[in-house]
């Protein structure tokens, strides 16, 4: 039988990104954390962590983390059903989220639930095409993703679509796109892209303009706030969520370079296939909020 004291040590190292941080969370020494994980590895006869910076779970470690998250959730559900005292503790909810959703709607959606149920949010931010990896690795209970197909043992619920606009500052548009978004200008004009994982800009060029070459200058700005700031400052043009860029468009501080193109990104909520407790409440909260915000 698995020793969940040892499993918790493994989970904390992966969630906190290091042995020292895990030790502080569990009020143990770093040596004690290392010993617990080594003991678990000895019992299972397999390495569970790639000891890098930060530590990463192996394939076996990922399976154990997924199991631990589900057991922890089931235990929390049981406490609620039989009214066991929480001893003043808050229940942590590890969630994978993309930064655009975090900046535009997610906190509004979950804040009432977190406040009423003493949940603490443990958010891991990644590109919306990549957050499902956090769920697969057992690091989160659920995630917002652009992928529609659920992982094995998980469910996926469609939330709705968030429109993106291709925008630039008026001065940038006048300098680089005086005749509109033409292929020749796009090959020379600097673009603003979130990071190397972000495919949204490339999909926009392919779907809206039929441009398949990716040989153009571009900035990587991996911050939602700084991303829009870079565009407003004239560093380049890029795809920005409609709710975020609307004030700049209304004030003529930014121009929509392709007004007829909304470039929707479809969002799905993926979660472990548990039908009670925090996951059920969180799923219902997100779906209900999405109906109002996205017109689901």
Coordinates of C-alpha atoms in Angstrom, one line a residue:
X1 CA 0.0 0.0 0.0
X2 CA 1.3 3.5 -0.9
X3 CA 2.4 5.7 1.9
X4 CA 0.6 9.0 1.3
X5 CA 3.1 10.9 3.6
X6 CA 5.7 10.0 1.0
X7 CA 3.5 10.9 -1.9
X8 CA 2.7 14.3 -0.4
X9 CA 6.4 15.0 -0.3
X10 CA 6.7 14.2 -4.0
X11 CA 3.7 16.3 -4.8
X12 CA 5.0 19.3 -2.9
X13 CA 8.4 19.2 -4.6
X14 CA 6.8 19.3 -8.0
X15 CA 4.1 21.9 -7.1
X16 CA 6.6 24.2 -5.4
X17 CA 9.4 23.7 -7.9
X18 CA 12.1 22.6 -5.5
X19 CA 13.1 20.6 -2.4
X20 CA 13.7 23.6 -0.2
X21 CA 10.3 25.2 -0.9
X22 CA 8.6 21.9 -0.4
X23 CA 10.3 21.5 3.0
X24 CA 9.1 24.9 4.1
X25 CA 5.5 24.1 3.0
X26 CA 5.6 20.8 5.0
X27 CA 7.6 22.3 7.9
X28 CA 10.3 19.7 7.4
X29 CA 14.0 19.8 6.6
X30 CA 15.2 19.6 3.0
X31 CA 17.0 16.4 4.0
X32 CA 13.7 14.9 5.3
X33 CA 12.0 15.6 2.0
X34 CA 14.8 14.0 0.0
X35 CA 14.7 10.9 2.3
X36 CA 10.9 10.6 1.8
X37 CA 11.2 10.7 -2.0
X38 CA 14.2 8.3 -2.0
X39 CA 12.2 5.9 0.2
X40 CA 9.3 6.0 -2.2
X41 CA 11.6 5.5 -5.1
X42 CA 13.2 2.5 -3.3
X43 CA 9.7 1.0 -2.6
X44 CA 8.6 1.3 -6.3
X45 CA 12.0 0.5 -7.8
X46 CA 11.8 3.5 -10.1
X47 CA 13.1 7.1 -10.2
X48 CA 10.2 9.5 -9.7
X49 CA 11.9 12.9 -10.1
X50 CA 14.4 14.3 -12.6
X51 CA 16.5 16.3 -10.2
X52 CA 17.0 19.5 -12.2
X53 CA 16.1 23.1 -11.7
X54 CA 13.1 22.9 -11.3
X55 CA 12.7 19.2 -10.5
X56 CA 10.5 17.4 -13.0
X57 CA 8.5 14.2 -12.5
X58 CA 9.4 11.1 -14.5
X59 CA 6.7 9.2 -16.3
X60 CA 6.1 7.1 -13.2
X61 CA 6.2 10.2 -11.0
X62 CA 3.5 11.8 -13.2
X63 CA 1.2 8.7 -12.7
X64 CA 1.7 8.9 -8.9
X65 CA 1.0 12.7 -8.9
X66 CA -2.2 12.2 -10.8
X67 CA -3.2 9.5 -8.4
X68 CA -2.3 11.7 -5.4
X69 CA -4.4 14.6 -6.7
X70 CA -7.4 12.5 -7.1
X71 CA -7.1 10.9 -3.7
X72 CA -6.6 14.3 -2.1
X73 CA -9.8 15.5 -3.8
X74 CA -11.8 12.5 -2.7
X75 CA -10.6 12.9 0.9
X76 CA -11.7 16.6 0.8
X77 CA -15.1 15.6 -0.6
X78 CA -15.4 13.0 2.2
X79 CA -14.6 15.7 4.8
X80 CA -17.4 17.8 3.5
X81 CA -19.9 15.0 3.4
X82 CA -19.4 13.9 7.0
X83 CA -18.6 17.3 8.3
X84 CA -15.1 16.6 9.5
X85 CA -13.4 19.7 10.8
X86 CA -10.8 21.3 8.5
X87 CA -8.8 22.6 11.6
X88 CA -8.8 26.1 10.2
X89 CA -7.1 25.1 6.9
X90 CA -8.0 26.3 3.5
X91 CA -8.3 23.8 0.7
X92 CA -5.8 24.5 -2.1
X93 CA -7.0 24.2 -5.7
X94 CA -4.1 23.7 -8.2
X95 CA -5.3 24.9 -11.6
X96 CA -3.6 25.4 -15.0
X97 CA -4.5 28.6 -16.8
X98 CA -3.3 30.7 -19.7
X99 CA -2.3 34.2 -19.0
X100 CA -4.9 35.9 -21.3
X101 CA -7.7 34.1 -19.5
X102 CA -6.1 35.0 -16.1
X103 CA -5.9 38.7 -17.1
X104 CA -9.4 39.0 -18.6
X105 CA -12.0 36.8 -16.9
X106 CA -10.8 33.9 -14.7
X107 CA -10.5 35.7 -11.4
X108 CA -14.0 37.2 -11.8
X109 CA -15.3 33.7 -12.4
X110 CA -13.7 31.9 -9.4
X111 CA -13.4 34.7 -6.8
X112 CA -17.0 34.2 -5.3
X113 CA -16.5 30.5 -5.0
X114 CA -13.0 30.8 -3.4
X115 CA -14.3 33.3 -0.9
X116 CA -17.4 31.3 0.1
X117 CA -15.7 27.9 0.3
X118 CA -12.2 28.8 1.7
X119 CA -10.4 27.7 -1.4
X120 CA -6.9 29.0 -2.1
X121 CA -5.9 29.2 -5.8
X122 CA -2.6 27.6 -6.9
X123 CA -2.4 28.8 -10.4
X124 CA 0.2 27.5 -12.9
X125 CA 0.4 29.7 -16.0
X126 CA 1.2 28.4 -19.4
X127 CA 0.1 28.9 -23.0
X128 CA -3.5 27.8 -23.6
X129 CA -2.2 25.1 -26.0
X130 CA 0.1 23.7 -23.3
X131 CA -1.9 23.8 -20.0
X132 CA -3.3 20.2 -20.5
X133 CA 0.3 19.0 -19.9
X134 CA 0.0 20.2 -16.3
X135 CA -3.1 18.1 -15.9
X136 CA -1.6 15.1 -17.6
X137 CA 1.4 15.3 -15.2
X138 CA -0.9 15.4 -12.2
X139 CA 0.3 18.9 -11.1
X140 CA -3.2 20.4 -11.3
X141 CA -6.8 19.3 -10.8
X142 CA -8.1 21.1 -13.8
X143 CA -7.0 23.5 -16.6
X144 CA -8.2 25.9 -19.2
X145 CA -7.1 24.7 -22.7
X146 CA -7.8 25.1 -26.4
X147 CA -7.8 21.3 -26.8
X148 CA -11.2 19.7 -27.0
X149 CA -10.3 16.1 -26.5
X150 CA -10.1 15.1 -22.8
X151 CA -7.2 13.1 -21.5
X152 CA -7.8 9.6 -20.2
X153 CA -9.6 9.7 -16.9
X154 CA -10.6 13.3 -17.5
X155 CA -13.6 15.3 -18.8
X156 CA -13.6 18.4 -21.0
X157 CA -16.4 21.1 -21.0
X158 CA -16.6 23.8 -23.7
X159 CA -16.6 27.2 -22.1
X160 CA -16.8 29.5 -25.2
X161 CA -14.6 31.5 -27.4
X162 CA -12.6 34.6 -26.8
X163 CA -12.1 36.9 -29.7
X164 CA -8.7 38.3 -30.6
X165 CA -8.0 41.5 -32.6
X166 CA -5.0 42.2 -34.8
X167 CA -3.9 45.6 -33.6
X168 CA -1.1 48.2 -33.8
X169 CA -0.5 51.7 -32.7
X170 CA -1.6 54.4 -35.3
X171 CA 2.0 55.4 -35.9
X172 CA 3.1 51.8 -36.5
X173 CA 0.2 51.1 -38.8
X174 CA 1.0 54.3 -40.8
X175 CA 4.6 53.3 -41.1
X176 CA 4.4 49.6 -41.9
X177 CA 0.9 49.0 -43.2
X178 CA -0.1 52.1 -45.2
X179 CA -1.9 49.9 -47.7
X180 CA -3.2 47.4 -45.2
X181 CA -2.0 43.9 -44.2
X182 CA -0.2 42.9 -47.4
X183 CA 2.2 40.0 -47.6
X184 CA 5.2 42.1 -48.6
X185 CA 4.7 44.4 -45.5
X186 CA 4.1 41.5 -43.2
X187 CA 7.5 40.0 -44.2
X188 CA 9.2 43.1 -43.0
X189 CA 7.1 44.5 -40.1
X190 CA 8.0 43.3 -36.6
X191 CA 5.3 41.3 -34.8
X192 CA 4.7 40.9 -31.1
X193 CA 4.2 37.2 -30.0
X194 CA 3.7 36.0 -26.5
X195 CA 6.5 33.3 -26.5
X196 CA 7.9 30.5 -28.7
X197 CA 4.9 28.2 -27.9
X198 CA 2.4 30.8 -29.0
X199 CA 0.9 29.8 -32.5
X200 CA -2.0 32.3 -32.5
X201 CA -0.2 34.9 -34.7
X202 CA 0.8 32.2 -37.2
X203 CA -2.7 30.8 -37.4
X204 CA -4.1 34.3 -37.9
X205 CA -1.8 34.9 -40.9
X206 CA -2.6 31.5 -42.4
X207 CA -6.3 31.5 -41.9
X208 CA -7.0 35.2 -42.6
X209 CA -4.4 36.1 -45.2
X210 CA -3.2 32.7 -46.6
X211 CA 0.4 33.5 -45.5
X212 CA 2.3 30.3 -44.5
X213 CA 5.8 31.6 -44.3
X214 CA 7.0 32.5 -40.8
X215 CA 10.1 34.4 -41.8
X216 CA 9.4 37.9 -40.3
X217 CA 10.9 39.8 -37.4
X218 CA 9.2 39.4 -34.1
X219 CA 9.4 40.2 -30.4
X220 CA 8.7 37.6 -27.6
X221 CA 6.9 39.4 -24.8
X222 CA 5.7 36.7 -22.3
X223 CA 3.5 39.0 -20.2
X224 CA -0.1 40.0 -21.0
X225 CA 0.3 43.5 -19.6
X226 CA 3.7 44.1 -21.2
X227 CA 2.5 42.5 -24.5
X228 CA -0.2 45.2 -24.9
X229 CA 2.2 47.8 -23.7
X230 CA 4.7 46.8 -26.4
X231 CA 2.1 47.2 -29.1
X232 CA 0.9 50.6 -27.7
X233 CA 4.6 51.7 -27.7
X234 CA 4.9 50.9 -31.4
X235 CA 7.3 48.0 -31.1
X236 CA 5.1 45.8 -33.3
X237 CA 1.6 44.5 -34.1
X238 CA -0.1 41.5 -32.6
X239 CA -3.2 39.6 -31.5
X240 CA -4.8 40.8 -28.3
X241 CA -8.0 39.7 -26.5
X242 CA -11.0 41.8 -27.4
X243 CA -11.8 42.7 -23.8
X244 CA -8.2 43.8 -23.1
X245 CA -7.7 46.0 -26.2
X246 CA -11.3 47.5 -26.4
X247 CA -10.4 50.6 -24.4
X248 CA -7.5 51.4 -26.6
X249 CA -9.6 50.9 -29.8
X250 CA -12.3 53.1 -28.4
X251 CA -9.8 55.8 -27.6
X252 CA -8.1 55.5 -31.0
X253 CA -4.8 54.6 -29.2
X254 CA -4.8 51.4 -31.2
X255 CA -6.0 50.5 -34.7
X256 CA -7.7 47.2 -35.7
X257 CA -5.7 46.1 -38.7
X258 CA -8.3 43.5 -39.8
X259 CA -11.7 44.7 -38.4
X260 CA -13.6 41.9 -40.2
X261 CA -11.5 39.2 -38.6
X262 CA -12.4 38.2 -35.0
X263 CA -9.9 35.3 -34.7
X264 CA -11.7 33.4 -32.0
X265 CA -9.9 31.1 -29.6
X266 CA -12.1 28.3 -28.3
X267 CA -11.6 27.5 -24.6
X268 CA -12.3 24.2 -22.8
X269 CA -12.2 23.3 -19.1
X270 CA -10.5 20.0 -18.5
X271 CA -10.6 18.3 -15.1
X272 CA -10.1 14.9 -13.4
X273 CA -13.2 12.8 -13.8
X274 CA -14.5 13.3 -10.3
X275 CA -18.2 14.2 -10.0
X276 CA -18.3 15.6 -6.5
X277 CA -16.7 18.2 -4.2
X278 CA -14.5 21.0 -5.3
X279 CA -14.1 19.9 -8.9
X280 CA -17.8 19.7 -9.4
X281 CA -18.3 23.1 -7.8
X282 CA -15.5 24.7 -9.8
X283 CA -16.8 23.2 -13.0
X284 CA -20.3 24.5 -12.5
X285 CA -19.0 27.9 -11.5
X286 CA -16.8 28.2 -14.7
X287 CA -19.6 26.9 -17.0
X288 CA -22.2 29.3 -15.6
X289 CA -19.8 32.3 -15.8
X290 CA -18.9 31.4 -19.4
X291 CA -22.5 31.4 -20.4
X292 CA -22.7 35.0 -19.4
X293 CA -19.3 36.1 -20.6
X294 CA -18.9 34.2 -23.8
X295 CA -22.5 33.5 -24.7
X296 CA -22.0 29.8 -24.5

